[in-house]
Coordinates of C-alpha atoms in Angstrom, one line a residue:
M1053 CA 6.3 12.8 -20.5
P1054 CA 8.2 14.6 -17.8
P1055 CA 10.7 12.4 -15.9
T1056 CA 9.1 13.2 -12.6
K1057 CA 6.0 11.2 -13.6
F1058 CA 8.1 8.0 -13.6
S1059 CA 9.9 8.7 -10.3
P1060 CA 7.2 7.2 -7.9
K1061 CA 7.2 3.9 -9.9
L1062 CA 11.0 3.7 -10.1
H1063 CA 11.2 4.4 -6.4
H1064 CA 8.7 1.6 -5.6
E1065 CA 10.5 -0.8 -7.9
A1066 CA 13.8 0.0 -6.2
T1067 CA 12.1 -0.8 -2.9
V1068 CA 11.0 -4.1 -4.2
I1069 CA 14.5 -4.9 -5.5
R1070 CA 16.0 -3.9 -2.2
S1071 CA 13.5 -6.1 -0.3
A1072 CA 14.2 -9.1 -2.6
I1073 CA 18.0 -8.8 -2.1
Q1074 CA 17.6 -8.3 1.6
S1075 CA 15.4 -11.4 1.9
R1076 CA 17.9 -13.5 -0.1
L1077 CA 20.8 -12.3 2.2
L1078 CA 18.7 -13.1 5.3
V1079 CA 17.8 -16.6 4.2
L1080 CA 21.3 -17.4 3.1
T1081 CA 22.8 -16.0 6.3
L1082 CA 20.4 -18.2 8.4
I1083 CA 21.3 -21.2 6.3
L1084 CA 25.0 -20.6 7.0
L1085 CA 24.4 -19.9 10.7
W1086 CA 22.4 -23.1 11.3
R1087 CA 24.8 -25.2 9.3
T1088 CA 27.7 -23.8 11.4
L1089 CA 25.9 -24.4 14.8
L1090 CA 24.3 -27.8 14.1
S1091 CA 25.2 -31.1 12.5
S1092 CA 23.2 -32.5 9.7
Y1093 CA 20.6 -35.1 10.6
D1094 CA 21.2 -37.0 7.3
T1095 CA 24.9 -37.1 6.3
S1096 CA 24.2 -38.6 2.9
A1097 CA 24.7 -35.3 1.1
S1098 CA 28.4 -36.1 0.7
I1099 CA 27.7 -39.3 -1.2
N1100 CA 28.2 -38.6 -4.9
P1101 CA 29.1 -41.6 -7.1
D1102 CA 30.6 -41.0 -10.5
C1103 CA 28.3 -40.6 -13.5
L1104 CA 27.4 -43.8 -15.3
S1105 CA 28.3 -42.7 -18.8
T1106 CA 31.1 -40.2 -18.4
I1107 CA 34.7 -40.1 -17.3
P1108 CA 35.1 -39.6 -13.6
S1109 CA 35.4 -35.9 -12.7
Q1110 CA 38.6 -34.3 -11.5
K1111 CA 39.2 -34.9 -7.8
N1112 CA 42.3 -32.7 -7.3
V1113 CA 41.1 -29.2 -6.6
L1114 CA 42.8 -26.2 -5.0
F1115 CA 40.3 -25.6 -2.2
H1116 CA 38.9 -29.0 -1.5
S1117 CA 37.3 -28.1 1.8
L1118 CA 35.5 -25.1 0.3
G1119 CA 34.1 -27.4 -2.4
L1120 CA 33.0 -29.9 0.1
A1121 CA 31.2 -27.2 2.1
I1122 CA 29.2 -26.2 -1.0
E1123 CA 28.5 -29.8 -1.8
S1124 CA 27.2 -30.5 1.7
S1125 CA 24.6 -27.9 1.2
I1126 CA 23.2 -29.8 -1.8
V1127 CA 20.3 -31.6 0.0
W1128 CA 16.8 -32.9 -0.8
D1129 CA 15.7 -32.2 -4.4
S1130 CA 18.8 -30.2 -5.0
V1131 CA 20.7 -33.5 -5.3
Y1132 CA 18.6 -34.4 -8.3
F1133 CA 19.1 -31.1 -10.1
V1134 CA 22.8 -31.1 -9.6
R1135 CA 23.0 -34.8 -10.6
I1136 CA 21.1 -34.1 -13.8
A1137 CA 23.2 -31.1 -14.6
E1138 CA 26.4 -33.2 -14.1
C1139 CA 25.4 -36.6 -15.6
G1140 CA 22.1 -36.2 -17.5
Y1141 CA 19.0 -38.3 -17.0
E1142 CA 20.4 -41.6 -15.8
Y1143 CA 17.5 -43.2 -14.0
E1144 CA 13.8 -43.4 -14.6
Q1145 CA 12.7 -41.6 -11.4
I1146 CA 14.7 -38.5 -12.0
Y1147 CA 12.6 -37.7 -15.1
A1148 CA 10.2 -36.2 -12.5
F1149 CA 12.6 -33.2 -12.5
F1150 CA 12.2 -31.0 -15.5
P1151 CA 15.4 -29.8 -17.4
L1152 CA 15.3 -26.0 -17.5
L1153 CA 17.2 -25.5 -14.2
P1154 CA 19.8 -28.2 -14.8
L1155 CA 20.4 -26.9 -18.3
C1156 CA 20.9 -23.3 -16.9
M1157 CA 23.2 -24.7 -14.2
S1158 CA 25.3 -26.7 -16.7
F1159 CA 25.6 -23.7 -19.0
L1160 CA 26.7 -21.3 -16.3
S1161 CA 29.2 -23.8 -14.9
R1162 CA 30.7 -24.2 -18.4
T1163 CA 30.9 -20.4 -19.1
V1164 CA 31.0 -17.7 -16.5
L1165 CA 31.9 -20.0 -13.5
A1166 CA 34.1 -22.4 -15.5
P1167 CA 37.3 -20.9 -14.0
L1168 CA 36.2 -22.1 -10.6
V1169 CA 36.1 -25.7 -11.5
P1170 CA 39.8 -26.3 -10.8
V1171 CA 39.4 -24.3 -7.6
I1172 CA 36.4 -26.0 -5.9
G1173 CA 35.5 -28.9 -8.2
Q1174 CA 32.8 -29.5 -10.9
R1175 CA 30.0 -30.5 -8.5
A1176 CA 30.5 -27.6 -6.2
V1177 CA 30.5 -25.2 -9.2
L1178 CA 27.2 -26.8 -10.4
G1179 CA 25.8 -26.2 -6.9
L1180 CA 27.0 -22.7 -6.9
S1181 CA 25.5 -22.1 -10.3
G1182 CA 22.1 -23.2 -9.0
Y1183 CA 22.4 -20.8 -6.1
V1184 CA 23.3 -17.9 -8.3
I1185 CA 20.6 -18.6 -10.9
N1186 CA 17.8 -19.0 -8.3
N1187 CA 18.7 -16.0 -6.2
I1188 CA 19.1 -13.6 -9.1
G1189 CA 16.0 -15.1 -10.7
F1190 CA 14.1 -14.4 -7.5
V1191 CA 14.9 -10.7 -7.7
F1192 CA 13.5 -10.6 -11.2
A1193 CA 10.4 -12.5 -10.2
A1194 CA 9.7 -10.0 -7.4
V1195 CA 10.1 -7.1 -9.9
Y1196 CA 7.7 -8.8 -12.4
L1197 CA 5.2 -9.4 -9.6
Y1198 CA 5.4 -5.7 -8.7
R1199 CA 4.8 -4.7 -12.4
L1200 CA 1.9 -7.1 -12.7
S1201 CA 0.4 -5.9 -9.5
V1202 CA 0.5 -2.3 -10.6
V1203 CA -1.3 -3.2 -13.8
I1204 CA -3.9 -5.4 -12.1
L1205 CA -4.5 -3.5 -8.8
K1206 CA -4.0 0.1 -10.2
D1207 CA -2.4 0.9 -6.9
Q1208 CA 1.4 1.2 -6.5
E1209 CA 1.4 1.1 -2.7
A1210 CA -0.7 -2.1 -2.7
A1211 CA 1.7 -3.5 -5.4
V1212 CA 4.7 -2.7 -3.2
R1213 CA 3.1 -4.4 -0.2
A1214 CA 2.2 -7.5 -2.2
S1215 CA 5.7 -7.7 -3.7
V1216 CA 7.5 -7.3 -0.3
L1217 CA 5.3 -10.1 1.1
F1218 CA 6.4 -12.2 -1.8
C1219 CA 10.1 -11.4 -1.0
F1220 CA 9.6 -12.8 2.5
N1221 CA 7.1 -15.5 1.7
P1222 CA 7.2 -18.8 3.7
A1223 CA 8.8 -20.7 0.8
S1224 CA 11.8 -18.4 0.7
I1225 CA 14.1 -21.2 1.8
F1226 CA 13.2 -23.1 -1.4
Y1227 CA 13.7 -20.0 -3.6
S1228 CA 17.2 -19.6 -2.2
S1229 CA 18.1 -23.2 -2.7
I1230 CA 18.6 -25.3 -5.8
Y1231 CA 15.0 -25.8 -6.6
S1232 CA 12.9 -25.2 -9.7
E1233 CA 10.4 -23.0 -8.0
T1234 CA 12.3 -19.8 -8.7
L1235 CA 12.5 -20.1 -12.4
F1236 CA 8.9 -21.3 -12.4
A1237 CA 7.8 -18.3 -10.5
L1238 CA 9.8 -15.9 -12.7
F1239 CA 8.4 -17.3 -16.0
S1240 CA 4.8 -17.7 -14.7
V1241 CA 4.5 -14.2 -13.2
G1242 CA 6.5 -12.7 -16.0
G1243 CA 4.3 -14.5 -18.6
L1244 CA 1.1 -13.2 -16.9
Y1245 CA 2.5 -9.7 -16.9
H1246 CA 3.2 -9.8 -20.6
L1247 CA -0.2 -11.3 -21.3
I1248 CA -2.0 -8.5 -19.3
S1249 CA 0.2 -6.0 -21.2
G1250 CA -1.1 -7.4 -24.6
K1251 CA 2.2 -9.1 -25.6
D1252 CA 0.8 -12.5 -26.4
V1253 CA 3.8 -13.9 -28.2
I1254 CA 6.2 -13.1 -25.4
A1255 CA 3.6 -14.4 -22.9
V1256 CA 3.4 -17.7 -24.7
L1257 CA 7.2 -18.0 -24.7
W1258 CA 7.4 -17.3 -20.9
F1259 CA 4.6 -19.7 -20.1
A1260 CA 6.3 -22.3 -22.2
L1261 CA 9.5 -21.8 -20.3
S1262 CA 7.6 -22.2 -17.0
G1263 CA 6.4 -25.6 -18.3
F1264 CA 10.0 -26.4 -19.2
S1265 CA 10.8 -25.7 -15.5
R1266 CA 8.0 -27.6 -13.8
S1267 CA 5.2 -29.8 -14.9
N1268 CA 2.5 -27.6 -13.5
G1269 CA 3.6 -24.9 -16.0
V1270 CA 1.1 -26.4 -18.4
L1271 CA -1.7 -25.0 -16.1
N1272 CA -0.6 -21.5 -17.3
A1273 CA -2.4 -22.3 -20.5
G1274 CA -5.5 -21.7 -18.5
Y1275 CA -5.0 -18.0 -18.8
F1276 CA -5.2 -18.2 -22.6
C1277 CA -8.2 -20.6 -22.3
F1278 CA -9.9 -17.9 -20.2
Q1279 CA -9.0 -15.2 -22.7
T1280 CA -10.1 -17.4 -25.7
M1281 CA -13.4 -18.3 -24.0
H1282 CA -14.3 -14.6 -23.8
Q1283 CA -13.0 -13.8 -27.2
A1284 CA -14.9 -16.7 -28.8
Y1285 CA -18.1 -15.5 -27.1
D1286 CA -17.6 -12.0 -28.5
A1287 CA -16.6 -13.3 -31.9
V1288 CA -19.6 -15.7 -32.2
F1289 CA -22.4 -13.7 -30.7
L1290 CA -21.3 -10.1 -31.4
R1291 CA -19.2 -10.2 -34.5
K1292 CA -20.2 -13.5 -36.1
R1293 CA -16.5 -14.5 -36.5
P1294 CA -16.2 -18.0 -35.0
F1295 CA -12.5 -18.4 -35.7
A1296 CA -11.1 -16.4 -32.8
V1297 CA -10.7 -19.6 -30.8
V1298 CA -8.1 -20.9 -33.2
G1299 CA -5.4 -18.4 -32.1
G1300 CA -6.0 -19.2 -28.4
A1301 CA -5.8 -23.0 -29.1
L1302 CA -2.5 -22.5 -30.9
R1303 CA -1.1 -20.6 -27.9
C1304 CA -2.2 -23.3 -25.5
I1305 CA -0.6 -25.9 -27.7
C1306 CA 2.7 -24.0 -27.6
I1307 CA 2.6 -23.9 -23.8
F1308 CA 2.1 -27.7 -23.7
V1309 CA 5.0 -28.3 -26.2
P1310 CA 7.8 -28.4 -23.5
F1311 CA 5.9 -31.0 -21.4
I1312 CA 5.1 -33.2 -24.4
A1313 CA 8.6 -32.9 -25.8
F1314 CA 10.1 -33.9 -22.4
Q1315 CA 7.8 -37.0 -22.3
A1316 CA 8.8 -37.9 -25.8
Y1317 CA 12.5 -37.5 -24.8
G1318 CA 11.9 -39.9 -21.9
Y1319 CA 10.1 -42.4 -24.1
N1320 CA 12.9 -42.3 -26.6
N1321 CA 15.5 -43.0 -23.9
L1322 CA 13.7 -45.6 -21.9
C1323 CA 11.3 -47.4 -24.2
L1324 CA 12.6 -47.4 -27.8
G1325 CA 15.0 -50.1 -28.7
H1326 CA 13.8 -52.4 -25.9
L1327 CA 12.0 -55.7 -26.3
P1328 CA 8.4 -55.7 -25.1
S1329 CA 9.3 -58.0 -22.2
D1330 CA 12.0 -55.5 -21.0
M1331 CA 9.8 -52.4 -21.3
R1332 CA 8.5 -50.6 -18.2
P1333 CA 4.7 -50.7 -17.7
W1334 CA 4.2 -47.1 -18.8
C1335 CA 5.9 -47.7 -22.1
K1336 CA 3.1 -50.0 -23.1
A1337 CA 0.3 -47.7 -22.2
R1338 CA -1.9 -46.2 -24.9
V1339 CA -0.8 -42.7 -23.9
P1340 CA 2.7 -43.3 -22.4
L1341 CA 3.1 -40.5 -19.9
L1342 CA 6.3 -41.1 -17.9
Y1343 CA 5.7 -38.2 -15.5
N1344 CA 2.4 -39.6 -14.3
Y1345 CA 3.9 -43.0 -13.8
I1346 CA 6.8 -41.7 -11.8
Q1347 CA 4.6 -39.6 -9.5
S1348 CA 2.3 -42.6 -8.8
H1349 CA 4.9 -45.4 -8.7
Y1350 CA 7.8 -43.7 -6.8
W1351 CA 6.0 -41.1 -4.8
G1352 CA 2.5 -42.4 -4.3
V1353 CA 0.8 -39.3 -5.8
G1354 CA -2.8 -39.8 -6.7
F1355 CA -6.3 -38.6 -5.9
L1356 CA -7.0 -39.0 -2.2
R1357 CA -4.1 -41.4 -1.8
Y1358 CA -2.6 -39.1 0.8
F1359 CA -5.7 -39.1 3.0
Q1360 CA -4.3 -41.2 5.8
V1361 CA -4.3 -40.7 9.6
K1362 CA -0.5 -40.8 9.7
Q1363 CA -0.3 -37.9 7.3
L1364 CA -2.3 -35.6 9.6
P1365 CA 0.9 -33.6 10.6
N1366 CA 1.6 -32.9 7.0
F1367 CA -2.0 -31.6 6.5
L1368 CA -1.4 -29.3 9.5
L1369 CA 1.9 -28.1 8.0
A1370 CA 0.1 -27.1 4.8
S1371 CA -3.0 -25.7 6.5
P1372 CA -1.8 -22.0 6.7
I1373 CA -1.1 -21.6 3.0
L1374 CA -4.2 -23.6 2.1
S1375 CA -6.3 -21.5 4.5
L1376 CA -5.0 -18.3 3.0
A1377 CA -5.7 -19.5 -0.5
L1378 CA -9.3 -20.5 0.5
C1379 CA -9.9 -17.2 2.2
S1380 CA -8.7 -15.3 -0.8
I1381 CA -11.0 -17.2 -3.1
V1382 CA -14.1 -17.1 -0.8
H1383 CA -13.7 -13.4 -0.1
Y1384 CA -13.6 -12.7 -3.8
A1385 CA -16.5 -14.9 -4.6
K1386 CA -18.6 -13.4 -1.8
S1387 CA -17.7 -9.8 -2.6
K1388 CA -18.2 -10.2 -6.4
P1389 CA -20.5 -13.2 -6.9
E1390 CA -21.8 -11.9 -10.3
K1391 CA -18.2 -11.9 -11.6
F1392 CA -17.0 -15.1 -10.0
F1393 CA -19.9 -17.5 -10.7
S1394 CA -20.4 -16.2 -14.3
L1395 CA -16.7 -16.5 -15.0
G1396 CA -16.6 -12.8 -15.8
F1397 CA -19.4 -12.8 -18.4
H1398 CA -21.8 -10.9 -16.2
A1399 CA -19.1 -8.3 -15.1
P1400 CA -20.0 -4.7 -16.0
P1401 CA -18.8 -3.7 -19.5
E1402 CA -16.7 -0.9 -18.1
D1403 CA -15.0 -3.3 -15.7
K1404 CA -14.3 -5.7 -18.4
D1405 CA -12.9 -3.0 -20.6
S1406 CA -10.3 -2.2 -17.8
A1407 CA -8.9 -5.7 -18.6
A1408 CA -9.8 -5.8 -22.3
V1409 CA -6.9 -8.0 -23.2
L1410 CA -8.5 -10.9 -21.1
F1411 CA -12.1 -10.3 -21.7
S1412 CA -12.8 -9.2 -25.3
L1413 CA -11.3 -8.6 -28.7
A1414 CA -9.2 -5.5 -28.6
E1415 CA -10.9 -3.9 -31.6
Y1416 CA -14.4 -4.5 -30.2
S1417 CA -13.4 -3.3 -26.8
S1418 CA -12.1 -0.1 -28.1
R1419 CA -15.2 0.6 -30.2
S1420 CA -17.6 -0.3 -27.5
Q1421 CA -15.7 1.8 -25.0
E1422 CA -15.9 4.7 -27.4
N1423 CA -19.6 4.3 -27.9
R1424 CA -20.3 4.0 -24.2
T1425 CA -18.1 7.1 -23.6
R1426 CA -20.1 9.2 -26.0
K1427 CA -23.4 7.9 -24.7
Q1428 CA -22.5 8.5 -21.1
V1429 CA -21.1 12.0 -21.7
N1430 CA -24.3 13.0 -23.4
I1431 CA -26.4 11.8 -20.5
D1432 CA -24.4 12.5 -17.4
G1433 CA -21.6 14.7 -18.4
P1434 CA -17.9 14.1 -18.3
A1435 CA -17.6 14.6 -14.5
L1436 CA -19.7 11.6 -13.6
L1437 CA -18.0 9.5 -16.2
S1438 CA -14.7 10.3 -14.7
E1439 CA -15.8 9.4 -11.2
E1440 CA -17.2 6.1 -12.5
H1441 CA -14.0 5.1 -14.0
K1442 CA -12.1 6.2 -10.9
V1443 CA -14.2 3.8 -8.8
L1444 CA -13.6 0.9 -11.2
A1445 CA -9.9 1.6 -11.2
K1446 CA -9.8 1.5 -7.4
Q1447 CA -11.3 -2.0 -7.1
G1448 CA -7.9 -3.5 -6.7
Y1449 CA -8.1 -7.1 -5.5
L1450 CA -11.8 -7.2 -6.3
S1451 CA -11.4 -6.1 -9.9
V1452 CA -12.5 -8.5 -12.7
A1453 CA -8.9 -8.7 -13.9
V1454 CA -8.0 -10.7 -10.8
L1455 CA -10.7 -13.4 -11.7
P1456 CA -8.5 -15.7 -13.9
C1457 CA -5.8 -15.6 -11.3
I1458 CA -8.3 -16.6 -8.6
L1459 CA -9.6 -19.5 -10.8
H1460 CA -6.0 -20.6 -11.4
L1461 CA -5.2 -20.5 -7.6
G1462 CA -8.4 -22.5 -6.9
F1463 CA -7.4 -25.3 -9.2
M1464 CA -3.9 -25.3 -7.9
A1465 CA -5.0 -25.4 -4.2
A1466 CA -7.5 -28.2 -4.9
T1467 CA -4.8 -30.2 -6.7
A1468 CA -2.4 -29.7 -3.7
F1469 CA -5.0 -30.8 -1.2
F1470 CA -6.6 -33.8 -3.0
V1471 CA -3.9 -35.2 -5.2
M1472 CA -0.3 -34.2 -4.2
H1473 CA 1.8 -34.7 -1.1
V1474 CA 0.0 -31.9 0.8
Q1475 CA 3.0 -30.7 2.7
V1476 CA 4.5 -29.3 -0.5
A1477 CA 1.6 -26.9 -0.9
T1478 CA 3.5 -24.1 0.7
R1479 CA 6.0 -24.0 -2.1
F1480 CA 3.6 -25.2 -4.8
L1481 CA 1.3 -22.2 -4.2
S1482 CA 4.0 -19.7 -3.2
F1483 CA 4.2 -18.1 -6.7
S1484 CA 0.5 -17.4 -7.0
P1485 CA -0.1 -13.6 -7.1
P1486 CA -3.6 -13.6 -5.5
L1487 CA -2.2 -14.8 -2.2
Y1488 CA -0.1 -11.6 -1.9
W1489 CA -2.8 -9.4 -3.3
F1490 CA -5.3 -10.7 -0.8
A1491 CA -2.8 -10.4 2.1
S1492 CA -2.0 -6.8 1.0
Y1493 CA -5.7 -6.1 0.7
I1494 CA -6.5 -7.2 4.3
M1495 CA -3.4 -5.4 5.7
K1496 CA -4.8 -2.2 4.4
S1497 CA -8.2 -2.8 5.9
R1498 CA -9.1 -1.9 9.5
G1499 CA -9.8 -4.0 12.6
T1500 CA -9.8 -7.8 12.2
G1501 CA -8.4 -7.7 8.7
K1502 CA -5.4 -5.8 9.7
R1503 CA -4.7 -8.2 12.6
W1504 CA -4.9 -11.1 10.2
G1505 CA -2.2 -9.3 8.1
Y1506 CA 0.1 -9.3 11.1
I1507 CA -0.6 -13.0 11.5
V1508 CA 0.5 -13.6 7.9
W1509 CA 3.7 -11.8 8.6
A1510 CA 4.3 -13.7 11.8
Y1511 CA 3.7 -17.0 10.1
S1512 CA 6.1 -16.1 7.2
A1513 CA 8.8 -15.2 9.7
A1514 CA 8.3 -18.3 11.8
Y1515 CA 8.4 -20.5 8.7
I1516 CA 11.6 -18.9 7.4
L1517 CA 13.3 -19.4 10.7
L1518 CA 12.2 -23.0 11.2
G1519 CA 12.6 -23.9 7.6
S1520 CA 16.2 -22.5 7.3
L1521 CA 17.0 -24.6 10.5
L1522 CA 15.5 -27.9 9.4
F1523 CA 15.9 -27.8 5.7
S1524 CA 19.5 -26.8 5.5
N1525 CA 20.5 -29.4 8.1
F1526 CA 18.7 -32.2 6.2
Y1527 CA 16.0 -32.7 8.8
P1528 CA 12.5 -33.8 7.5
F1529 CA 11.0 -30.6 6.1
T1530 CA 9.4 -29.6 2.9

């Protein structure tokens, strides 16, 4: 294939990388600016007692003030991740934070950044490791979103728009800080890209790593459930082979393994070896799930438990991202009801074949496509067939390949609204590709849709400016 055929894609990918880097520099610059101009609302960031089970860390460092400056930027949930990387899981409540990011931070601080420990101190190096990992990981997440968008939307320009929107999304402040959202987005989007590309083994590994980063990574098993549902239908009703579901079930189990293993780790540390009278309540449960207990007991997470009048400001804070999610789902459902309400079973065969990895067994898809091609050519001629496939390829956001992502987004949005602390919805949903595909779709449209596109951009910019001001100075913001 001539090199020139790859040049547009490489050019667009370079644009996405450049946008991702620019967005990280912008956010980090704003953080430094606001921290220089304003004093922190909560000054507890400097409080850092020694680890319970290790020798006190070295206090004599070469540039103590620089180390303190980095440590003072460790606020909100970042405190937990740095503490885990430094001391391990010391207390019950910190098991709410999954270990992938702390493990990566600990590894980087002991290898590449180890020479900096005598210069700025261990905790500062751990914090710096978190910043490096997340900001580099964000660039890769943007690249994978672009690649996934090209495969799904069949439109490189739309893919670029969606990816640039992701680069400047409202949750950018969290992606630049020491939070697990970045690694989660990277492995979730990357896993979906590998799944769509037909690389199931790699997709399982990436989805499993997303579950090792955040608890909601287990929901990525839903993509394989969707695939298996359609494969099982084809196997049972079209090929009389009812065992196709076994492979899908095994893949889902693999994605659940990190979550289950981490719960077992917590049970081993906090429950085993204790007398029944000394055990925590969750240890005695029939299914001892530490994560569910922590979320309910320490943070008050539960179905409708956040529906209180005093939480109305938090619902307002989350309303823009939830509204965008709702609009993207409703628009897809109204535009393609036969696809949405039938879960893709009533989608046209040609449309399903454009996403054969998700909707049918590969060998059946290939043969059925070949049979339809021969039949259609005999009836209508090759010109009409070519036009039909061009129309299907240009459906973009409304293609059937987007359906499992829409269903996934719907479940996530409902969870954020009815179960979680609703104000975290902005970063909870920020990795979801359909949000950016839909925003890109309406930006391309004329009239009202285009104006709504500008509103999305304005909201993102305002959220980044306000978020970098409040979040970095330890004001109430999430």
